[in-house]
PDB file of C-alpha atoms in Angstrom:
ATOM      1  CA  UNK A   1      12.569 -11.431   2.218  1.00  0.00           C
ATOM      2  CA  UNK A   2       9.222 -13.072   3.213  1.00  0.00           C
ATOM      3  CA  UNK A   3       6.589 -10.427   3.008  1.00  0.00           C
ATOM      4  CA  UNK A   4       2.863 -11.703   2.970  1.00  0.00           C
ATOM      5  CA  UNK A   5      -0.173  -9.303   3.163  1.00  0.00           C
ATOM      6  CA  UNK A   6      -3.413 -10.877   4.403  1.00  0.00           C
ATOM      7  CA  UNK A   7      -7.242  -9.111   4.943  1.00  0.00           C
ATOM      8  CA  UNK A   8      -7.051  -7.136   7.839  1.00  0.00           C
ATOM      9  CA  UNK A   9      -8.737  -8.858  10.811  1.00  0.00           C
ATOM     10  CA  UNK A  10     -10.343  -7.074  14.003  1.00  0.00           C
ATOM     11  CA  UNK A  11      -7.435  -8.181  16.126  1.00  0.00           C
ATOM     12  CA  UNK A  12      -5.627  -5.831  14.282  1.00  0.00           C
ATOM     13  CA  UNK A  13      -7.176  -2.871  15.901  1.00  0.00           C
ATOM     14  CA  UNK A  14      -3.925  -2.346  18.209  1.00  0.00           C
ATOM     15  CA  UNK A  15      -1.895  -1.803  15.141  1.00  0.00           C
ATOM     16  CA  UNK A  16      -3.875   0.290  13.465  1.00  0.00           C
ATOM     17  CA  UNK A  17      -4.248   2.356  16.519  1.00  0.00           C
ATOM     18  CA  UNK A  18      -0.604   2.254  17.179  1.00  0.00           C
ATOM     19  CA  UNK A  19       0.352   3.432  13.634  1.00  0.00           C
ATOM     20  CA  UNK A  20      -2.354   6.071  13.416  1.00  0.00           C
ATOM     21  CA  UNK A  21      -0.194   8.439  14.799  1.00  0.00           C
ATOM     22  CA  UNK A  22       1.974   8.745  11.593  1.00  0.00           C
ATOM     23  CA  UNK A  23       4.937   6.882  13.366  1.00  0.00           C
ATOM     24  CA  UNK A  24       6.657   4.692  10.618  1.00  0.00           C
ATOM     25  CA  UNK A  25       7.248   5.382   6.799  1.00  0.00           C
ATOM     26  CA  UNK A  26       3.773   6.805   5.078  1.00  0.00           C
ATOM     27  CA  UNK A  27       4.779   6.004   1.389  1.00  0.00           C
ATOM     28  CA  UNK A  28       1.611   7.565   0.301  1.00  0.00           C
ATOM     29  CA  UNK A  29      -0.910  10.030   1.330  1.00  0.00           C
ATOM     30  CA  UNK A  30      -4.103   9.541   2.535  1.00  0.00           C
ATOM     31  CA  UNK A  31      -6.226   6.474   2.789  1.00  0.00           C
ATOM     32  CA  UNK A  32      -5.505   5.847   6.379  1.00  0.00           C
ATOM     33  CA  UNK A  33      -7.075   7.026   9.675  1.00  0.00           C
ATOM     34  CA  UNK A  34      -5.128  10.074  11.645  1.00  0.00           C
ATOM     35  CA  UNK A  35      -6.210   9.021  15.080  1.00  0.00           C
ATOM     36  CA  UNK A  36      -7.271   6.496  17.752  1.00  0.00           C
ATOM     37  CA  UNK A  37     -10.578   7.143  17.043  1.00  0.00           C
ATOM     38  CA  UNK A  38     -10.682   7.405  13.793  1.00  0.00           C
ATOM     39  CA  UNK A  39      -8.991   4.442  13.395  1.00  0.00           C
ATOM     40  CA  UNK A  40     -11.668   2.255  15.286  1.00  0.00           C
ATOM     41  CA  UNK A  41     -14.445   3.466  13.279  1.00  0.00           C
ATOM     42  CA  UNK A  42     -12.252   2.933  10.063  1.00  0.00           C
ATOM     43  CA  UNK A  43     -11.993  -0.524  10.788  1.00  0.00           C
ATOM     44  CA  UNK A  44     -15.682  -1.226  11.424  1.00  0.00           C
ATOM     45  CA  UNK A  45     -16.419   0.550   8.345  1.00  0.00           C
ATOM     46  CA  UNK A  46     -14.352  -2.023   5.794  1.00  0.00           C
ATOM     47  CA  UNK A  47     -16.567  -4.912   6.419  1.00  0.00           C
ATOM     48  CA  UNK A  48     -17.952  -5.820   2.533  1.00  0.00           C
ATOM     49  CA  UNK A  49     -16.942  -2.859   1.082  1.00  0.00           C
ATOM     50  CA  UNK A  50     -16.447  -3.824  -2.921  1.00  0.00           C
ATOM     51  CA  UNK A  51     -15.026   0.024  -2.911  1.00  0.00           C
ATOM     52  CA  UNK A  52     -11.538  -1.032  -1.505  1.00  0.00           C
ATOM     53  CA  UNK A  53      -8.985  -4.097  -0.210  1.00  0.00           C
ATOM     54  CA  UNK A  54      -7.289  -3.014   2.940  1.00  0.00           C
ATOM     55  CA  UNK A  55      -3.987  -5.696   4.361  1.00  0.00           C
ATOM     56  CA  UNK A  56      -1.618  -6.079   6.749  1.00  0.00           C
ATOM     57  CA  UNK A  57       1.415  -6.345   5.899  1.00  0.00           C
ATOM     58  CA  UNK A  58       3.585  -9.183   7.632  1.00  0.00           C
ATOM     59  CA  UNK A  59       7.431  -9.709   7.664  1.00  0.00           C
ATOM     60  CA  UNK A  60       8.089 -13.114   8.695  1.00  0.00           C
ATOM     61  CA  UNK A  61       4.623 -13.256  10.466  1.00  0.00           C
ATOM     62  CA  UNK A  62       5.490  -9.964  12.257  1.00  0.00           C
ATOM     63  CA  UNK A  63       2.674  -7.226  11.441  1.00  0.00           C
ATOM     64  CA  UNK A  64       4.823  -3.996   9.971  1.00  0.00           C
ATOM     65  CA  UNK A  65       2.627  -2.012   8.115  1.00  0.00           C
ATOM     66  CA  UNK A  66      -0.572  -1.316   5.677  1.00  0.00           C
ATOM     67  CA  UNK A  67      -1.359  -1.768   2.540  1.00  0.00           C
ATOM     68  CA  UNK A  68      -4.430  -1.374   0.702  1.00  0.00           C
ATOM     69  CA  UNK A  69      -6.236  -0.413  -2.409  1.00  0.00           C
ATOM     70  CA  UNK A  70      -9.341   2.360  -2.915  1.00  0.00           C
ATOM     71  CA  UNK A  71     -11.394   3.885  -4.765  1.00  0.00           C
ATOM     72  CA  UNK A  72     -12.196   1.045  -7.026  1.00  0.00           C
ATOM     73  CA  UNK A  73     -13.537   1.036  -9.904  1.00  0.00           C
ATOM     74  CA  UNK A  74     -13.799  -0.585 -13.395  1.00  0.00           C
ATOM     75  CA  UNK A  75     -10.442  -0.034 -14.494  1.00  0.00           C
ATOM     76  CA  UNK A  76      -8.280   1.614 -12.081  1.00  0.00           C
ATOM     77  CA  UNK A  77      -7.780   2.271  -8.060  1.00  0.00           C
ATOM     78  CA  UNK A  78      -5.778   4.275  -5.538  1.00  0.00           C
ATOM     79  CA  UNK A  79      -3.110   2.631  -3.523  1.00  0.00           C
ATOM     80  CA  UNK A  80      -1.959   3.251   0.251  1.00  0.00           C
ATOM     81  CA  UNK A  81       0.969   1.931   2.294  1.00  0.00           C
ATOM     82  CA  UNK A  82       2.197   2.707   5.293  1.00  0.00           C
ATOM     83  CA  UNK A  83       5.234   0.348   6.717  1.00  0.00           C
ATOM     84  CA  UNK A  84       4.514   1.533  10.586  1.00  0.00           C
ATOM     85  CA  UNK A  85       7.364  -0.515  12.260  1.00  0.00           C
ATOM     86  CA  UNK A  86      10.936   1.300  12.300  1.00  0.00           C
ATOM     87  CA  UNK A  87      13.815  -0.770  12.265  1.00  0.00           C
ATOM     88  CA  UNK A  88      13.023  -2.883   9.421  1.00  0.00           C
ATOM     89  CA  UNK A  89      14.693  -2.353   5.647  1.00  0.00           C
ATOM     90  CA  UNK A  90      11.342  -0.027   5.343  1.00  0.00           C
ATOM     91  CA  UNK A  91      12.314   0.606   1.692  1.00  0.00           C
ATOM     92  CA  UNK A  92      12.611  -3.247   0.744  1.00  0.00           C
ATOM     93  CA  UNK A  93       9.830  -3.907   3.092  1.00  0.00           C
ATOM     94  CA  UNK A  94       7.875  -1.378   0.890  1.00  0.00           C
ATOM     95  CA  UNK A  95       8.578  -2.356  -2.471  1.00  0.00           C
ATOM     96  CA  UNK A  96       7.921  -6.326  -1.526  1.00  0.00           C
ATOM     97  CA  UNK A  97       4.504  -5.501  -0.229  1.00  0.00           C
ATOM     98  CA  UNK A  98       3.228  -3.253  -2.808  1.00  0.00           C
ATOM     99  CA  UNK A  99       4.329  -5.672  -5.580  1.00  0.00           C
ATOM    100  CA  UNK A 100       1.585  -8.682  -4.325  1.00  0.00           C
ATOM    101  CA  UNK A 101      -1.066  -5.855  -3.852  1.00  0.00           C
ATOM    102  CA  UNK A 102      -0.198  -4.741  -7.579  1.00  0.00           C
ATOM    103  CA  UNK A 103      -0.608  -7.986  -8.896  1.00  0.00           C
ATOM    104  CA  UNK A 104      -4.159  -8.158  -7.177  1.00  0.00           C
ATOM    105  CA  UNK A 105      -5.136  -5.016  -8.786  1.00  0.00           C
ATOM    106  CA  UNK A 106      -3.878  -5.668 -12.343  1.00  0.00           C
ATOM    107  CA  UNK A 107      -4.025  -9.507 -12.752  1.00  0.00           C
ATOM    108  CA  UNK A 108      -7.038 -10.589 -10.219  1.00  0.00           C
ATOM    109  CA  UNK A 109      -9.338  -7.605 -10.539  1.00  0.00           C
ATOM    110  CA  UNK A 110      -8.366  -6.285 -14.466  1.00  0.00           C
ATOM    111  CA  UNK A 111      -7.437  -2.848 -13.685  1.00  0.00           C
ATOM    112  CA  UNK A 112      -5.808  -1.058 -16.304  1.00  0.00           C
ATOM    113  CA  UNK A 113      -3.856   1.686 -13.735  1.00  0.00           C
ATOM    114  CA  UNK A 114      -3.331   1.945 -10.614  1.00  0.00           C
ATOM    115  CA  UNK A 115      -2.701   5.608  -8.488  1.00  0.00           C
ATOM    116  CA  UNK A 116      -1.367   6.982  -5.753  1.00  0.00           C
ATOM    117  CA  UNK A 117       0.113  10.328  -4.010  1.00  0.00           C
ATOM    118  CA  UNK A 118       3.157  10.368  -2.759  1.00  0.00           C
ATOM    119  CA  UNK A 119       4.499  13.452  -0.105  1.00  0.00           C
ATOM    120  CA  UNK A 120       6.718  15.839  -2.289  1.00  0.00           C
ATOM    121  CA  UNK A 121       9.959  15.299  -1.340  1.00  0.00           C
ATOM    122  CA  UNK A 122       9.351  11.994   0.263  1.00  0.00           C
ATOM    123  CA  UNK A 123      12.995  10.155  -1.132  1.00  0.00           C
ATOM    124  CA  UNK A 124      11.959   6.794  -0.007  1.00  0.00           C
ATOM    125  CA  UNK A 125       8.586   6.877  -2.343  1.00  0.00           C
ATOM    126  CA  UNK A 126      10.284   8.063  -5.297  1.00  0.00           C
ATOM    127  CA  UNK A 127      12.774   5.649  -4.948  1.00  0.00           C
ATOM    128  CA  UNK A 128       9.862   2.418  -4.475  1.00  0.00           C
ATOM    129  CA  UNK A 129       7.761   3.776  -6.721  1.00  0.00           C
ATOM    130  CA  UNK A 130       9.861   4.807  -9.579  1.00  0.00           C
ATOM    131  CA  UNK A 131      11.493   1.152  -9.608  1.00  0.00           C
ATOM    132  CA  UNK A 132       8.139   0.271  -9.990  1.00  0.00           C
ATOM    133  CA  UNK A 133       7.395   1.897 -12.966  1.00  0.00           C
ATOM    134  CA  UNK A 134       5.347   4.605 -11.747  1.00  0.00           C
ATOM    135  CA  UNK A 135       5.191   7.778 -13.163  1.00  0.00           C
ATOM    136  CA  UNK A 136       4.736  11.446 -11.721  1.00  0.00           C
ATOM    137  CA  UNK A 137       1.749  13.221 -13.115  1.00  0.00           C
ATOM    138  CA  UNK A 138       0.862  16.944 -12.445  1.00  0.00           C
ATOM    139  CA  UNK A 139       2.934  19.797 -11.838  1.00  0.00           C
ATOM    140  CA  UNK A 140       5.944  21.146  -9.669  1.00  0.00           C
ATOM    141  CA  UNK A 141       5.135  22.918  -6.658  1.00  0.00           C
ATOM    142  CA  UNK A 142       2.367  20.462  -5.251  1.00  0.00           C
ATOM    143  CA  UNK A 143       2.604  19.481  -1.831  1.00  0.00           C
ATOM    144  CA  UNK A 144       1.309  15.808  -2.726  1.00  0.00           C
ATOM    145  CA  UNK A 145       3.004  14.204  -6.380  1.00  0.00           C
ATOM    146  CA  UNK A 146       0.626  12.240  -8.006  1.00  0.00           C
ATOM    147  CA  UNK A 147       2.215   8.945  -9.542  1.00  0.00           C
ATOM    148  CA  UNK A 148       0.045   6.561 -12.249  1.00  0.00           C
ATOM    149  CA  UNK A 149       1.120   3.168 -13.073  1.00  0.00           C
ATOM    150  CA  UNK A 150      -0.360   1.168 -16.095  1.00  0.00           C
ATOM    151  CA  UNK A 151      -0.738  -2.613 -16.616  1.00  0.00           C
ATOM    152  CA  UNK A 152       1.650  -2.175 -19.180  1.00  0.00           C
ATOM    153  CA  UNK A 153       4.135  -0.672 -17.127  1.00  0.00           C
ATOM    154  CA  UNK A 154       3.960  -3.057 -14.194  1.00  0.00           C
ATOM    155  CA  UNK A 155       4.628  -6.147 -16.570  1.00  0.00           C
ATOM    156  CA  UNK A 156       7.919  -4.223 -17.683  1.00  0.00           C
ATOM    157  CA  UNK A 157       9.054  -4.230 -13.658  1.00  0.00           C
ATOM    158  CA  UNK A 158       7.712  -6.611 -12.203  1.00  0.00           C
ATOM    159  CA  UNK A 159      10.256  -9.092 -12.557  1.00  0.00           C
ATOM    160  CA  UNK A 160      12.821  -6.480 -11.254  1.00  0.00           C
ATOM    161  CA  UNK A 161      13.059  -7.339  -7.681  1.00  0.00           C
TER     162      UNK A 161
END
């Protein structure tokens, strides 16, 4: 599967305006825009921002989704994806973008763990993120299940796919 993420660009704008609608797999929560203009000002906003990393992702050159780290810091961040095209393996598409975004955060930037929230009861999460190594903090009953992954834990999986 040839999955590449690149910087977002501002010829992306129709994407991001066409997935702000919540069409398409969210495998985490928040981090994105929820509307057309939201999304706009979103993108204007990213330009130098040391805070965050925000990609496209591209299946064989074919823009399906977004990917994108936040809340930066010294040791760990918050990561977002959204795979907004239907009709692709969404869960393999998933997995195969988050792994090169991982990699940034642990091995170019030094993070020591990375975050996210996942929907309760979203299957196809669990299932990426679990593989993964990630691991549900928190407790039952939460609308949103916050997952943690460590450096550690990412060099145990990484070579898994």
């Amino acid at each position: 599967m040839n999955i590449e993420i690149r910087q977002l660009k501002p010829e992306d704008l129709p994407y991001i305006l066409k997935w702000a609608d919540g069409r398409g797999g969210d495998y985490t929560a928040g981090g994105l825009p929820a509307g057309p203009e939201q999304a706009k000002a979103w993108l204007a906003s990213l330009a130098g921002r040391a805070d965050r990393r925000d990609c496209m992702v591209e299946l064989y050159g074919t823009a399906i989704g977004l990917i994108g780290l936040t809340e930066i810091g010294a040791a760990s961040a918050r990561l977002y994806l959204r795979i907004g095209e239907v009709g692709y393996n969404s869960v393999r598409s998933a997995a195969y973008a988050a792994l090169p975004m991982l990699r940034y955060a642990f091995y170019r930037l030094g993070l020591q763990t990375v975050r996210l929230a996942a929907a309760a009861g979203n299957a196809e999460a669990a299932a990426v993120f679990s593989k993964m190594g990630f691991l549900a903090r928190g407790g039952p009953g939460a609308e949103t299940a916050e997952l943690t992954l460590t450096r550690a834990d990412f060099a145990r999986h990484e070579f898994l796919f």
